[in-house]
Coordinates of C-alpha atoms in Angstrom, one line a residue:
X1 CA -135.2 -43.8 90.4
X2 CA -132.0 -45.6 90.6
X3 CA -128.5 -44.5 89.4
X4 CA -128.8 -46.4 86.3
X5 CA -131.6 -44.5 85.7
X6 CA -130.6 -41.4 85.6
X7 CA -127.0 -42.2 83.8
X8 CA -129.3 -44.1 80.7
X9 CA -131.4 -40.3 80.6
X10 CA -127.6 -39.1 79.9
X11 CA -127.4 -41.6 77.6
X12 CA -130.3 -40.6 75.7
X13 CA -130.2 -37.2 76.2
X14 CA -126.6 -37.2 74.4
X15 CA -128.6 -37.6 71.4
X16 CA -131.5 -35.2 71.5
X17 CA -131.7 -32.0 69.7
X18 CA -131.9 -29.8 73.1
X19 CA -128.2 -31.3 73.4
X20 CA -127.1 -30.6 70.2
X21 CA -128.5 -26.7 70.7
X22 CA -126.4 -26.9 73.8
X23 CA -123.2 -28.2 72.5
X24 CA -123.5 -24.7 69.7
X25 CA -124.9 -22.9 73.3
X26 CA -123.4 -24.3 76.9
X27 CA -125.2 -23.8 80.0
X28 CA -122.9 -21.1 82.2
X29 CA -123.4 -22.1 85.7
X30 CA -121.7 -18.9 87.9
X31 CA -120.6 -19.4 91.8
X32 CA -118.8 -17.6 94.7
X33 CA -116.9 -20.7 95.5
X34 CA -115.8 -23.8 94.0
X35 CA -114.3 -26.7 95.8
X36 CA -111.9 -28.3 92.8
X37 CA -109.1 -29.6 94.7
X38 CA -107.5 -29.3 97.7
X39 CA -104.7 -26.6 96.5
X40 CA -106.9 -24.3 95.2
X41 CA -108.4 -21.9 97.8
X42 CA -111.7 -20.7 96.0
X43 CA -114.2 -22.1 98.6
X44 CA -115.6 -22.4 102.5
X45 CA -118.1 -24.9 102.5
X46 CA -120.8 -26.5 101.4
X47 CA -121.7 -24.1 98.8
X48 CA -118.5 -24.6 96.6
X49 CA -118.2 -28.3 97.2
X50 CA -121.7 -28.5 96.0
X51 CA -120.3 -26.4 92.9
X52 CA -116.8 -28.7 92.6
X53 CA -119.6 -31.7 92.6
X54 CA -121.6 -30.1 90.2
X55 CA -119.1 -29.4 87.5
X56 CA -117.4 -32.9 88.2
X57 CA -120.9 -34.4 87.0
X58 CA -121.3 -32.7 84.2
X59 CA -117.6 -33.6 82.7
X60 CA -118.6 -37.1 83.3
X61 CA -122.0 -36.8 81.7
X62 CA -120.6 -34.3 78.7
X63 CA -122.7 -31.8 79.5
X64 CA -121.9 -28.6 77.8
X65 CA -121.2 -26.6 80.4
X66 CA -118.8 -23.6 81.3
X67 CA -118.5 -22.4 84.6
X68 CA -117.7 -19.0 86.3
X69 CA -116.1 -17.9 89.6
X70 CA -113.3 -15.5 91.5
X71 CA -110.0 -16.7 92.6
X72 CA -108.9 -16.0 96.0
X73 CA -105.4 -15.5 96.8
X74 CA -105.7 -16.0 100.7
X75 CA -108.6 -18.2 100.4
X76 CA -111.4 -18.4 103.0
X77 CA -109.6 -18.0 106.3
X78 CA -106.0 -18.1 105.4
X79 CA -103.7 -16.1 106.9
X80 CA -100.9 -16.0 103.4
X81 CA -101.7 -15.8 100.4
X82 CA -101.3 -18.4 97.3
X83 CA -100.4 -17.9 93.5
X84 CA -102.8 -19.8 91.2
X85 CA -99.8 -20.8 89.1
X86 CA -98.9 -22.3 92.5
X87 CA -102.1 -23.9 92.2
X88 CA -102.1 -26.1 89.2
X89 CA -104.2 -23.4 87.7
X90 CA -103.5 -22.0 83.8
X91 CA -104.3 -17.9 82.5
X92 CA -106.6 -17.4 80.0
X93 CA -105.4 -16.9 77.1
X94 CA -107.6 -15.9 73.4
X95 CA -106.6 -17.7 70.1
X96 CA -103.5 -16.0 70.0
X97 CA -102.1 -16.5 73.1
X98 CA -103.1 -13.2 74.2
X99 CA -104.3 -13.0 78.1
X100 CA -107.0 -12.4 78.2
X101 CA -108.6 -8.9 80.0
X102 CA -111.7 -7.6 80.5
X103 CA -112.8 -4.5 82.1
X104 CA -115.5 -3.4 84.8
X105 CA -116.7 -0.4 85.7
X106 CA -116.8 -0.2 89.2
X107 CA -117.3 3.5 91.2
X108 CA -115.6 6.3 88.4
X109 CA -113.2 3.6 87.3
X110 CA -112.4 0.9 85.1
X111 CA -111.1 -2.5 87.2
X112 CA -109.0 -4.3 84.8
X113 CA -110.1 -8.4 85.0
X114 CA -107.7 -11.3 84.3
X115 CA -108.8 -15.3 84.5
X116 CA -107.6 -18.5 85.5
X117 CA -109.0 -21.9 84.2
X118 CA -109.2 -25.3 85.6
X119 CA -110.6 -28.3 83.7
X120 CA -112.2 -31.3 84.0
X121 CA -113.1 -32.9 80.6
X122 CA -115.2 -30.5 78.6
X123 CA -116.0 -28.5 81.3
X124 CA -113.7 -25.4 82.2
X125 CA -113.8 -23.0 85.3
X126 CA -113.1 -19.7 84.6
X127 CA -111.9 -17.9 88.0
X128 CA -111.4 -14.0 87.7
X129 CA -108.2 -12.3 89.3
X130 CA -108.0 -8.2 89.3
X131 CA -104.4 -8.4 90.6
X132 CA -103.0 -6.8 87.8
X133 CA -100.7 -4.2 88.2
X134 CA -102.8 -2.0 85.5
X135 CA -105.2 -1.4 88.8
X136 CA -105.5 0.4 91.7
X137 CA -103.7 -1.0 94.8
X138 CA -107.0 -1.5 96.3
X139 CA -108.7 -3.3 93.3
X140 CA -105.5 -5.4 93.2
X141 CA -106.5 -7.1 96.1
X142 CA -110.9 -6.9 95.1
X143 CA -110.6 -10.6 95.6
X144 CA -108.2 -11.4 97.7
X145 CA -110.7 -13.2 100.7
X146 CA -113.6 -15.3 100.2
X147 CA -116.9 -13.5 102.1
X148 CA -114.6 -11.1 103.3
X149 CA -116.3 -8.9 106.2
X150 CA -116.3 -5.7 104.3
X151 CA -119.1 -4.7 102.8
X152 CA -117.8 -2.6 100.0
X153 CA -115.3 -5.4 98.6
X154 CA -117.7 -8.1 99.2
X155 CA -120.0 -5.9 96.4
X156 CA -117.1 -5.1 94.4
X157 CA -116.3 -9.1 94.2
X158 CA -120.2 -9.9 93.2
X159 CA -119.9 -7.0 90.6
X160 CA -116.6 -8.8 89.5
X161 CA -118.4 -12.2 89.1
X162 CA -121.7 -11.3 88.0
X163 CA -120.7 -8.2 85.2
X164 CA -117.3 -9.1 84.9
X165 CA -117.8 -13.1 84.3
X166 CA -120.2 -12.3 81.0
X167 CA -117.6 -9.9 79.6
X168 CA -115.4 -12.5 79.8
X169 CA -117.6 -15.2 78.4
X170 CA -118.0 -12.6 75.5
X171 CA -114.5 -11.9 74.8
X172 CA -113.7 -15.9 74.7
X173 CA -116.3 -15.9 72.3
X174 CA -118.5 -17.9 74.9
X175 CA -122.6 -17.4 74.1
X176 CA -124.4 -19.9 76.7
X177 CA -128.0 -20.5 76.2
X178 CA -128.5 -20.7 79.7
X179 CA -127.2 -18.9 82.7
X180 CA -127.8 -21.3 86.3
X181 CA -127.0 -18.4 89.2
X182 CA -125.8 -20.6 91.8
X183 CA -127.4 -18.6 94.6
X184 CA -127.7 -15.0 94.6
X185 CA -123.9 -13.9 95.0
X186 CA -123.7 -13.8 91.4
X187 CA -127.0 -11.6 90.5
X188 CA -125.1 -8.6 88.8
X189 CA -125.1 -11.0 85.7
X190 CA -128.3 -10.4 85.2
X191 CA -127.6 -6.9 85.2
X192 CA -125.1 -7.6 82.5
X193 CA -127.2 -9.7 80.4
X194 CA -129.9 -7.3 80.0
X195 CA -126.8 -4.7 79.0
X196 CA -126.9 -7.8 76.3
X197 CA -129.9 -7.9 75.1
X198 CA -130.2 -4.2 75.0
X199 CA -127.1 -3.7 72.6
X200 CA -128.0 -6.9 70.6
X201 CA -131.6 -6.1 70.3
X202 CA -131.7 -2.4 70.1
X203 CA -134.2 -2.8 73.3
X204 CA -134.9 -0.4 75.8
X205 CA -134.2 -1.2 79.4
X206 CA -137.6 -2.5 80.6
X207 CA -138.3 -5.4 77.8
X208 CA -134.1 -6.0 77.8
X209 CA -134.9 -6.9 81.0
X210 CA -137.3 -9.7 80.2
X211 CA -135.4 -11.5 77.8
X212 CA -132.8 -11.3 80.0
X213 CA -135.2 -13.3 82.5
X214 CA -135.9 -15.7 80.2
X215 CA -132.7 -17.0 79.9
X216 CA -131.5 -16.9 84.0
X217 CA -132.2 -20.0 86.7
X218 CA -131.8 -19.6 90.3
X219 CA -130.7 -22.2 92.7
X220 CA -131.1 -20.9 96.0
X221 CA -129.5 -23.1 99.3
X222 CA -130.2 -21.1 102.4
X223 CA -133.4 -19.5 104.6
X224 CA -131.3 -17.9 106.8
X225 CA -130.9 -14.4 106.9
X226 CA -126.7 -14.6 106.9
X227 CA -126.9 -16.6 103.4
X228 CA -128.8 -13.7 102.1
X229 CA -126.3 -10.8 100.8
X230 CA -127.6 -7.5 101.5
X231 CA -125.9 -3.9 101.3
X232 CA -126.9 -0.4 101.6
X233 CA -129.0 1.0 98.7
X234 CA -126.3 4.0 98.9
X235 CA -123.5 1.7 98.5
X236 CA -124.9 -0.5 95.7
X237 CA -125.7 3.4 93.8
X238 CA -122.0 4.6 94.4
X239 CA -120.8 0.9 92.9
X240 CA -123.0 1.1 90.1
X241 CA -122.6 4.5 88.9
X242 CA -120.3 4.5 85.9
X243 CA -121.7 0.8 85.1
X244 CA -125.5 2.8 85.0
X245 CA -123.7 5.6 82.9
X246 CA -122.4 2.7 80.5
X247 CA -126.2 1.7 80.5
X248 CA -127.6 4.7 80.2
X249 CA -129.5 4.0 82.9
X250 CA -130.4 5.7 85.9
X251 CA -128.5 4.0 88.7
X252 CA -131.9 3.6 90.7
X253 CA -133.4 1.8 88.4
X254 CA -130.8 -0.7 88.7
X255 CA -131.0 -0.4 92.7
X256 CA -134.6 -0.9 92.6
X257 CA -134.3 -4.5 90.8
X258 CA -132.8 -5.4 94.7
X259 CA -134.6 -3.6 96.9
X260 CA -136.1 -5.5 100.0
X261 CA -139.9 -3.7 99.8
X262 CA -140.5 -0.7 102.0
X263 CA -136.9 -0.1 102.8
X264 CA -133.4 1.1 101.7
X265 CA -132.0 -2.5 101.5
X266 CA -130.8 -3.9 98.6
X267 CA -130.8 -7.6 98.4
X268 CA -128.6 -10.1 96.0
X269 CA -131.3 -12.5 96.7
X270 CA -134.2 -10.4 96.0
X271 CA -132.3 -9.3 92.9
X272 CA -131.8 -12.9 91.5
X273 CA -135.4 -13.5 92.2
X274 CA -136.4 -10.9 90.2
X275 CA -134.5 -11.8 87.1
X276 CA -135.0 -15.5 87.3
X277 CA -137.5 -17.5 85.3
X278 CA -137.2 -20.3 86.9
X279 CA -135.6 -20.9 90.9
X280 CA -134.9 -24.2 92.9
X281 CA -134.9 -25.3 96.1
X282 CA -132.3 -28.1 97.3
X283 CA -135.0 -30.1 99.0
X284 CA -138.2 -31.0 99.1
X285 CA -138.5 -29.3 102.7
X286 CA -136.7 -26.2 101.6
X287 CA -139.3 -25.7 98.6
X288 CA -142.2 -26.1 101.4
X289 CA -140.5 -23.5 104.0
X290 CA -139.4 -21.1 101.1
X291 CA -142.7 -20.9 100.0
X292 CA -143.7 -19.7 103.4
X293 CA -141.2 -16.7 103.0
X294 CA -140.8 -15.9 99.7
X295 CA -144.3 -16.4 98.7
X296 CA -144.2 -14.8 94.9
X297 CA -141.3 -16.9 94.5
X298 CA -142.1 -20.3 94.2
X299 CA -139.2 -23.1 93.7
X300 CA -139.6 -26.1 92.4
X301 CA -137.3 -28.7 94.3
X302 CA -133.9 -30.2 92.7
X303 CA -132.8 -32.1 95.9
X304 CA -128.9 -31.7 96.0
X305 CA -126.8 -34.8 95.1
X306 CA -123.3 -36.2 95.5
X307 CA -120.5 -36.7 92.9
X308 CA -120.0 -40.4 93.8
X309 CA -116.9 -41.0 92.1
X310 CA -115.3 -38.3 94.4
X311 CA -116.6 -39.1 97.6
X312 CA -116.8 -43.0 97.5
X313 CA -114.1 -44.6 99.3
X314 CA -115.5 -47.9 99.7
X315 CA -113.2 -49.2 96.8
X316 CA -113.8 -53.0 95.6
X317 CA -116.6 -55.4 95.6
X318 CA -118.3 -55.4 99.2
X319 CA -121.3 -57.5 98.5
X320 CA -119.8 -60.9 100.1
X321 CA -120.8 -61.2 103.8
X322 CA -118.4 -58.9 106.3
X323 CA -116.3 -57.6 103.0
X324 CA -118.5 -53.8 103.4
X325 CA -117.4 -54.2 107.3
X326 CA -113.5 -55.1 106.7
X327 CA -113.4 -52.1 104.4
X328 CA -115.1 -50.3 106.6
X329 CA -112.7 -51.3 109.0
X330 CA -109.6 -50.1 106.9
X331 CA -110.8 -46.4 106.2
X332 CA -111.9 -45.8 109.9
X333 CA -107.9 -47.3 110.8
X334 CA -106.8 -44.0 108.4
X335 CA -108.9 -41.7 110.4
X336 CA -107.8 -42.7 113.5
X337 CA -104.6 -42.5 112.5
X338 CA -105.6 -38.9 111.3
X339 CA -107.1 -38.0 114.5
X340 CA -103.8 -39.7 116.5
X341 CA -101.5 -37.5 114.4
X342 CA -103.7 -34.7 114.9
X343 CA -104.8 -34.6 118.5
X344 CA -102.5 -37.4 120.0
X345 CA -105.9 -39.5 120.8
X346 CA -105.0 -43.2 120.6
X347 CA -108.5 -45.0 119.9
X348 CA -109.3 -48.7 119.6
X349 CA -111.1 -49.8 116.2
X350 CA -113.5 -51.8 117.5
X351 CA -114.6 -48.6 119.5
X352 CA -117.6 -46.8 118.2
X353 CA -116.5 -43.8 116.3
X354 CA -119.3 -40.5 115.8
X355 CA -118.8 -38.0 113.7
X356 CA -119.8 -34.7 113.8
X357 CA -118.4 -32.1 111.0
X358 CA -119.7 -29.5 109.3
X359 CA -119.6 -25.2 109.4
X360 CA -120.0 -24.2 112.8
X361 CA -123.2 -21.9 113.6
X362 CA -125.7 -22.3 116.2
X363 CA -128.7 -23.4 114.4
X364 CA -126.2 -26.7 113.5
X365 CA -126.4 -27.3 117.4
X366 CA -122.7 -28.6 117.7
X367 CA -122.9 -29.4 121.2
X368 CA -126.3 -31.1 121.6
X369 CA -124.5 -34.7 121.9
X370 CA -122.4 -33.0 124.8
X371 CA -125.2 -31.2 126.6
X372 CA -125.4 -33.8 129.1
X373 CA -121.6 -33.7 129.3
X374 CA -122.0 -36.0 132.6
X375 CA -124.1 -38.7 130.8
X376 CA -122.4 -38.7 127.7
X377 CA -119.1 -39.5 129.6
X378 CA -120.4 -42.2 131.4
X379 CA -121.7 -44.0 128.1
X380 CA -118.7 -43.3 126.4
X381 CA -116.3 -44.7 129.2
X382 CA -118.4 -47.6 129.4
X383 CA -116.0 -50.9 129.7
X384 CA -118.4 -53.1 127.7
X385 CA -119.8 -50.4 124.9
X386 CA -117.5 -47.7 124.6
X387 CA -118.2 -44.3 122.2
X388 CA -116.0 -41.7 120.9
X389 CA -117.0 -38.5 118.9
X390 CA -114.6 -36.5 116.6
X391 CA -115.8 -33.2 115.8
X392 CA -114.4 -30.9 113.1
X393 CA -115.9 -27.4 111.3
X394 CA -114.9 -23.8 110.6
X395 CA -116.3 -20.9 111.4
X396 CA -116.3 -17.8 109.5
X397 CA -113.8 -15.2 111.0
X398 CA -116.4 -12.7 111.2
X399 CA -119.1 -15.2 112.7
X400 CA -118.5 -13.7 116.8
X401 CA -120.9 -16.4 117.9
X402 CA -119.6 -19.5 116.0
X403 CA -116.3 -18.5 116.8
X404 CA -117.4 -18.7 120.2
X405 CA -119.6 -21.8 119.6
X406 CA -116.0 -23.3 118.0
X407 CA -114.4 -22.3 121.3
X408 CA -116.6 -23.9 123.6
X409 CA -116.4 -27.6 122.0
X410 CA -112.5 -27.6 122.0
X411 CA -112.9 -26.4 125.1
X412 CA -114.8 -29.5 126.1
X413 CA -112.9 -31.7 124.3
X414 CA -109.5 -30.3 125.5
X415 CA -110.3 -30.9 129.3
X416 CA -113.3 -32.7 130.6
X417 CA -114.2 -35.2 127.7
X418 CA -110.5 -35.4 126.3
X419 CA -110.1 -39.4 126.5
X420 CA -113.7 -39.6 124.7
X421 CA -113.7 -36.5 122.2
X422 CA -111.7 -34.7 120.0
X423 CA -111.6 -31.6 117.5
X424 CA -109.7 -31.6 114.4
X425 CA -108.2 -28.4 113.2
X426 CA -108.5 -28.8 109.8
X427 CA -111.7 -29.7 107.8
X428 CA -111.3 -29.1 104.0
X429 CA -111.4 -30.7 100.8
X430 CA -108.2 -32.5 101.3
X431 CA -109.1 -34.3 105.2
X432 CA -113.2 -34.5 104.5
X433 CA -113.3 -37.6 102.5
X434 CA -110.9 -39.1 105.7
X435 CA -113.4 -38.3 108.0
X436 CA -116.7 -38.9 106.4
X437 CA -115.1 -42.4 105.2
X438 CA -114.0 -43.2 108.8
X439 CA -116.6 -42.9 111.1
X440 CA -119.5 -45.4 112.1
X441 CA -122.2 -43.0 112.7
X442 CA -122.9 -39.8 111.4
X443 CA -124.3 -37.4 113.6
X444 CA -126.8 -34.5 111.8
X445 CA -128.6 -32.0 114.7
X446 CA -129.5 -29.2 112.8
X447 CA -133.0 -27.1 114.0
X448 CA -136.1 -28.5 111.7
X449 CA -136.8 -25.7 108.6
X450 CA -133.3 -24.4 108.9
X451 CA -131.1 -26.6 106.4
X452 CA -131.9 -26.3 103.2
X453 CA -129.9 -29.6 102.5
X454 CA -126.7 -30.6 103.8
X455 CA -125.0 -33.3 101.7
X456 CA -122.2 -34.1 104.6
X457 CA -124.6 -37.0 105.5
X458 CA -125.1 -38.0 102.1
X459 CA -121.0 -39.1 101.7
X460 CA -120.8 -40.7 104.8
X461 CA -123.9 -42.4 104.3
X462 CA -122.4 -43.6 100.9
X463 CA -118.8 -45.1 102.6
X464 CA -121.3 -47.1 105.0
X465 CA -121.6 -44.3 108.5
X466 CA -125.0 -44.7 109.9
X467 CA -127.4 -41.5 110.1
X468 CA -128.7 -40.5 113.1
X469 CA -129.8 -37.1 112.3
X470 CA -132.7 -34.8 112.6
X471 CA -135.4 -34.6 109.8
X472 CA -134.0 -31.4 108.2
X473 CA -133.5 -31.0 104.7
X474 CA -132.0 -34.0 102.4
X475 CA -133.0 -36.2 105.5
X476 CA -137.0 -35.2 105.6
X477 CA -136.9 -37.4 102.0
X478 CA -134.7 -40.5 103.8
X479 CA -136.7 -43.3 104.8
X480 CA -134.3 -44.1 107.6
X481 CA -135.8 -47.5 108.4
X482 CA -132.9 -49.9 107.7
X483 CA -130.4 -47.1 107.4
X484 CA -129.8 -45.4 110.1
X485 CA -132.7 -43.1 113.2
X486 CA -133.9 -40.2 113.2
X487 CA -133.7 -37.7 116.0
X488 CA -136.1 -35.4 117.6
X489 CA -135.8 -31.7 117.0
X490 CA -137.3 -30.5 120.3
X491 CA -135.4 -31.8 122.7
X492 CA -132.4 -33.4 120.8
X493 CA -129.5 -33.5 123.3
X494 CA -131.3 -36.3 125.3
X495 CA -133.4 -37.9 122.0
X496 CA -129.2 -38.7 121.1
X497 CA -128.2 -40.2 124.5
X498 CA -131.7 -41.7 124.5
X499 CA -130.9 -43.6 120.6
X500 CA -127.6 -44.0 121.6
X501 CA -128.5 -46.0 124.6
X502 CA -131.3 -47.9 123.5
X503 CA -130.9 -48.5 119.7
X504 CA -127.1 -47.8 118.5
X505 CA -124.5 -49.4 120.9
X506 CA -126.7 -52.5 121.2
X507 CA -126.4 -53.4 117.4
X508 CA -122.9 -52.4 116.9
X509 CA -121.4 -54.4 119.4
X510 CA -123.9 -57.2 118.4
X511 CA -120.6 -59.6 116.9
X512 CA -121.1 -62.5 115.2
X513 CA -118.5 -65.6 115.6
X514 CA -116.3 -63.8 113.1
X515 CA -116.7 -60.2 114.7
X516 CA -118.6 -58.7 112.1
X517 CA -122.1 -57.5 113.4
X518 CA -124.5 -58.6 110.8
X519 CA -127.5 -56.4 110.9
X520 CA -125.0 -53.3 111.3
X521 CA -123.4 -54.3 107.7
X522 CA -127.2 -54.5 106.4
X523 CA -127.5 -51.5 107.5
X524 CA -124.6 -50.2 106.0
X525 CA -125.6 -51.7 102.7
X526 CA -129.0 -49.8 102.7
X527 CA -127.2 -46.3 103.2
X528 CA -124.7 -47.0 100.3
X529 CA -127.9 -48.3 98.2
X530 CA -129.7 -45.3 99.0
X531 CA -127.6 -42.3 98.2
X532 CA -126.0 -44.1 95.2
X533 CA -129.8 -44.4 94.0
X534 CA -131.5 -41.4 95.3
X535 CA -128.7 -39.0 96.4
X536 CA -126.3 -38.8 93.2
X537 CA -124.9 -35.7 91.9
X538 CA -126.3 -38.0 88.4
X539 CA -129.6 -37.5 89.1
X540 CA -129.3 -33.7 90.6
X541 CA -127.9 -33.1 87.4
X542 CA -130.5 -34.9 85.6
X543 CA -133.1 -32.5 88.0
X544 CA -131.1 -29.8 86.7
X545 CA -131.5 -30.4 82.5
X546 CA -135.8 -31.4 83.3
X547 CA -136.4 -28.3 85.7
X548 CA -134.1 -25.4 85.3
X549 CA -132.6 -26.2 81.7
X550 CA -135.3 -27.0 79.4

């Protein structure tokens, strides 16, 4: 299905009575993290640029939609902390003027719950805040770090955003029709909702809890056990108390929704299973290996998409013959300026330029392409076909082995392979679009059946940067014939010299009279054609309404 496909769905859809109910009804779409702009410190990764993308699409499509989060003062890894006047964003305020407060029962107390907005169109994020002096000192600072390492504030912020985000829906007024958990950090909603359904109804607890089902939708991203938030059964219990007094409830009936079987762990994920009627995978691959995990949770598969306005830097017309290489040309000139102001690396243009950036964990397998750090060097220093790789990525302050992991490749690229490699500091919402713009191949080694997606690919793919990736998630759906190669999962390090060698340098540096290489630009052409038409956060979103919102 092409783009123009999926927008004339919008089109149509615009005009159907589901719409309508939605415009009286939004859909409330609740994440940890949001990437929204490059001041605003509410995200690490992929997760809440997936979420910024998300809510971007749905402005543009006028989809009614309402969207709920935290605001982080110091961010993810930040070391001060920022204002979100500071930040562009505005309080929430009721008819009056009023701020807007809310209250969640959290322990034996109340935390008092203020929000920010940002908007796009008709589609607002609501970000909560309990720094409020009415609070504790501790609460105060509740959200203060994104996936902060302790375990009893990272509860007390899903509590926050999952409890706390439907009160505040309510007291704006706010009744969605549908509520899209945008994986399981958000699952107290559901906990919430059936609080709902209990007072609106006059149900008991059991059947709340169905109709509360009824109207949640999982999207779940990850198979690895670190994407999977799980605490203490005895921690969740202390948490929960006064809310399961508020319920009149006894607090292990609302720790059994979680519980992993046959032990004292209580999962978010297991939770938002649970309480979901219907869940998503982000690719077609993920669905199939889920299934193989999860297997009384099957997911139906909503392969994730990118907001193409935001991430296209192409700019004008590029159909005419070497006009998609000259812009090329121009946006890979801004990144290695970036990298020379950044590293002092001075590279040529015509040099070819690899990428490599994404979060920083082992099953990612940052240094594959330097494995072979001898035979990399010598194809990289070669006179006649030179490379160079840029590398960039965080690692979460708490993640011991990608710290280490993050450690080792500056390491390389600081002494040994510093005239052919570099690391950048900073990867975020603000230098990403530089760096997936710039380079001429985009390299992807994640371990087979251990991304659920990764869209990093996608928006290089879309500025004209060549794959050459492993088969794993978005990628297993690629036909990369004409695009870009596919690598090997066993034995990757020397499948990437191997392509490199044999497949990759030979085409680029195959110049025609007027130094463009012809069947490099087709290629370039058939990536941008491809994620434009089967990549797009338009047709994700179109996934979203026929799957999870209908």
């Amino acid at each position: 299905m092409s783009n123009e496909d999926s927008r004339a769905f919008f089109d149509t859809f615009r005009s159907s009575a589901q719409y309508g109910h939605l415009a009286e009804r939004p859909i409330a779409y609740f994440c940890a993290e949001y990437a929204l702009d490059p001041a605003i410190p509410t995200y690490a990764g992929g997760l809440g640029v997936l979420a910024g993308d998300v809510v971007r699409e749905a402005a543009d499509q006028g989809l009614p939609m309402v969207a709920v989060g935290l605001y982080y003062h110091a961010g993810y890894a930040s070391d001060s902390s920022r204002p979100p006047s500071e930040s562009g964003l505005l309080p929430v305020v009721d008819g009056k003027g009023a701020r807007v407060i809310v209250s969640v029962p959290m322990e034996d107390r109340q935390v008092h719950v203020q929000a920010w907005a940002w908007r796009r169109g008709s589609v607002r994020v609501l970000l909560l805040d309990a720094d409020r002096e009415d609070n504790d000192a501790a609460d105060r600072h509740i959200s203060d770090r994104l996936y902060v390492d302790d375990k009893q504030t990272r509860l007390k912020q899903e509590v926050m955003l999952g409890i706390g985000g439907l009160r505040l829906l309510e007291a704006l007024d706010i009744h969605p029709s549908v509520y899209h958990l945008n994986e399981g950090h958000s699952a107290m909603l559901s906990l919430e909702l059936t609080r709902h359904e209990m007072k609106e109804r006059g149900l008991g607890f059991d059947e709340a809890k169905q109709f509360a089902r009824r109207r949640t939708v999982l999207t779940n991203h990850t198979l690895v056990p670190a994407g999977n938030e799980t605490f203490s059964n005895d921690l969740v219990s202390a948490v929960l108390t006064k809310y399961a007094e508020e319920l009149e409830v006894p607090v292990a009936e609302l720790v059994k929704l979680g519980l992993v079987q046959e032990s004292s762990i209580f999962s978010m994920t297991m939770l938002a299973f649970r309480m979901s009627a219907v869940i998503n995978a982000v690719s077609k691959l993920h669905a199939k290996k889920a299934k193989e995990i999860w297997t009384d949770h099957p997911m139906a598969a909503v392969t994730n998409g990118v907001h193409v306005p935001t991430w296209d830097r192409v700019g004008a017309d590029v159909s005419a013959p070497g006009a998609f290489w000259r812009a090329h040309q121009a946006r890979k000139g801004e990144l290695l300026a970036h990298i020379a102001a950044a590293t002092r690396r001075q590279w040529p243009l015509d040099t070819l330029l690899i990428g490599w950036a994404r979060r920083i964990v082992r099953y990612k397998r940052p240094l594959a392409v330097l494995e072979d750090a001898r035979r990399f060097a010598a194809l990289a220093r070669a006179a006649d076909r030179p490379v160079r790789i840029v590398f960039a990525g965080n690692a979460h302050p708490g993640d011991e082995d990608g710290q280490a992991l993050k450690k080792e490749l500056i390491a390389l690229c600081d002494g040994e392979l510093k005239d052919v490699a570099a690391f950048l500091p900073t990867y975020d919402l603000g230098t990403a679009p530089v760096i997936v713009s710039g380079c001429d191949v985009w390299l992807n080694t994640p371990v087979v059946g251990f991304e659920a997606c990764g869209t990093s690919g996608m928006k290089a793919a879309l500025n004209g940067a060549l794959p050459l990736s492993t088969r794993d998630g978005w990628v297993a759906e690629a036909e990369l014939y004409g695009v870009g190669w596919p690598l090997k999962s066993d034995g990757v390090a020397a499948d990437i010299l191997d392509v490199l060698e044999r497949d990759v340098l030979p085409m680029y540096y195959a110049r025609g009279a007027d130094g463009v290489p012809a069947d490099w630009e087709a290629h370039m052409r058939n990536a941008r054609d491809m994620v434009r038409n089967q990549f797009s956060a338009t047709r994700m979103l179109k996934g979203y309404v026929e799957t999870l919102y209908s």
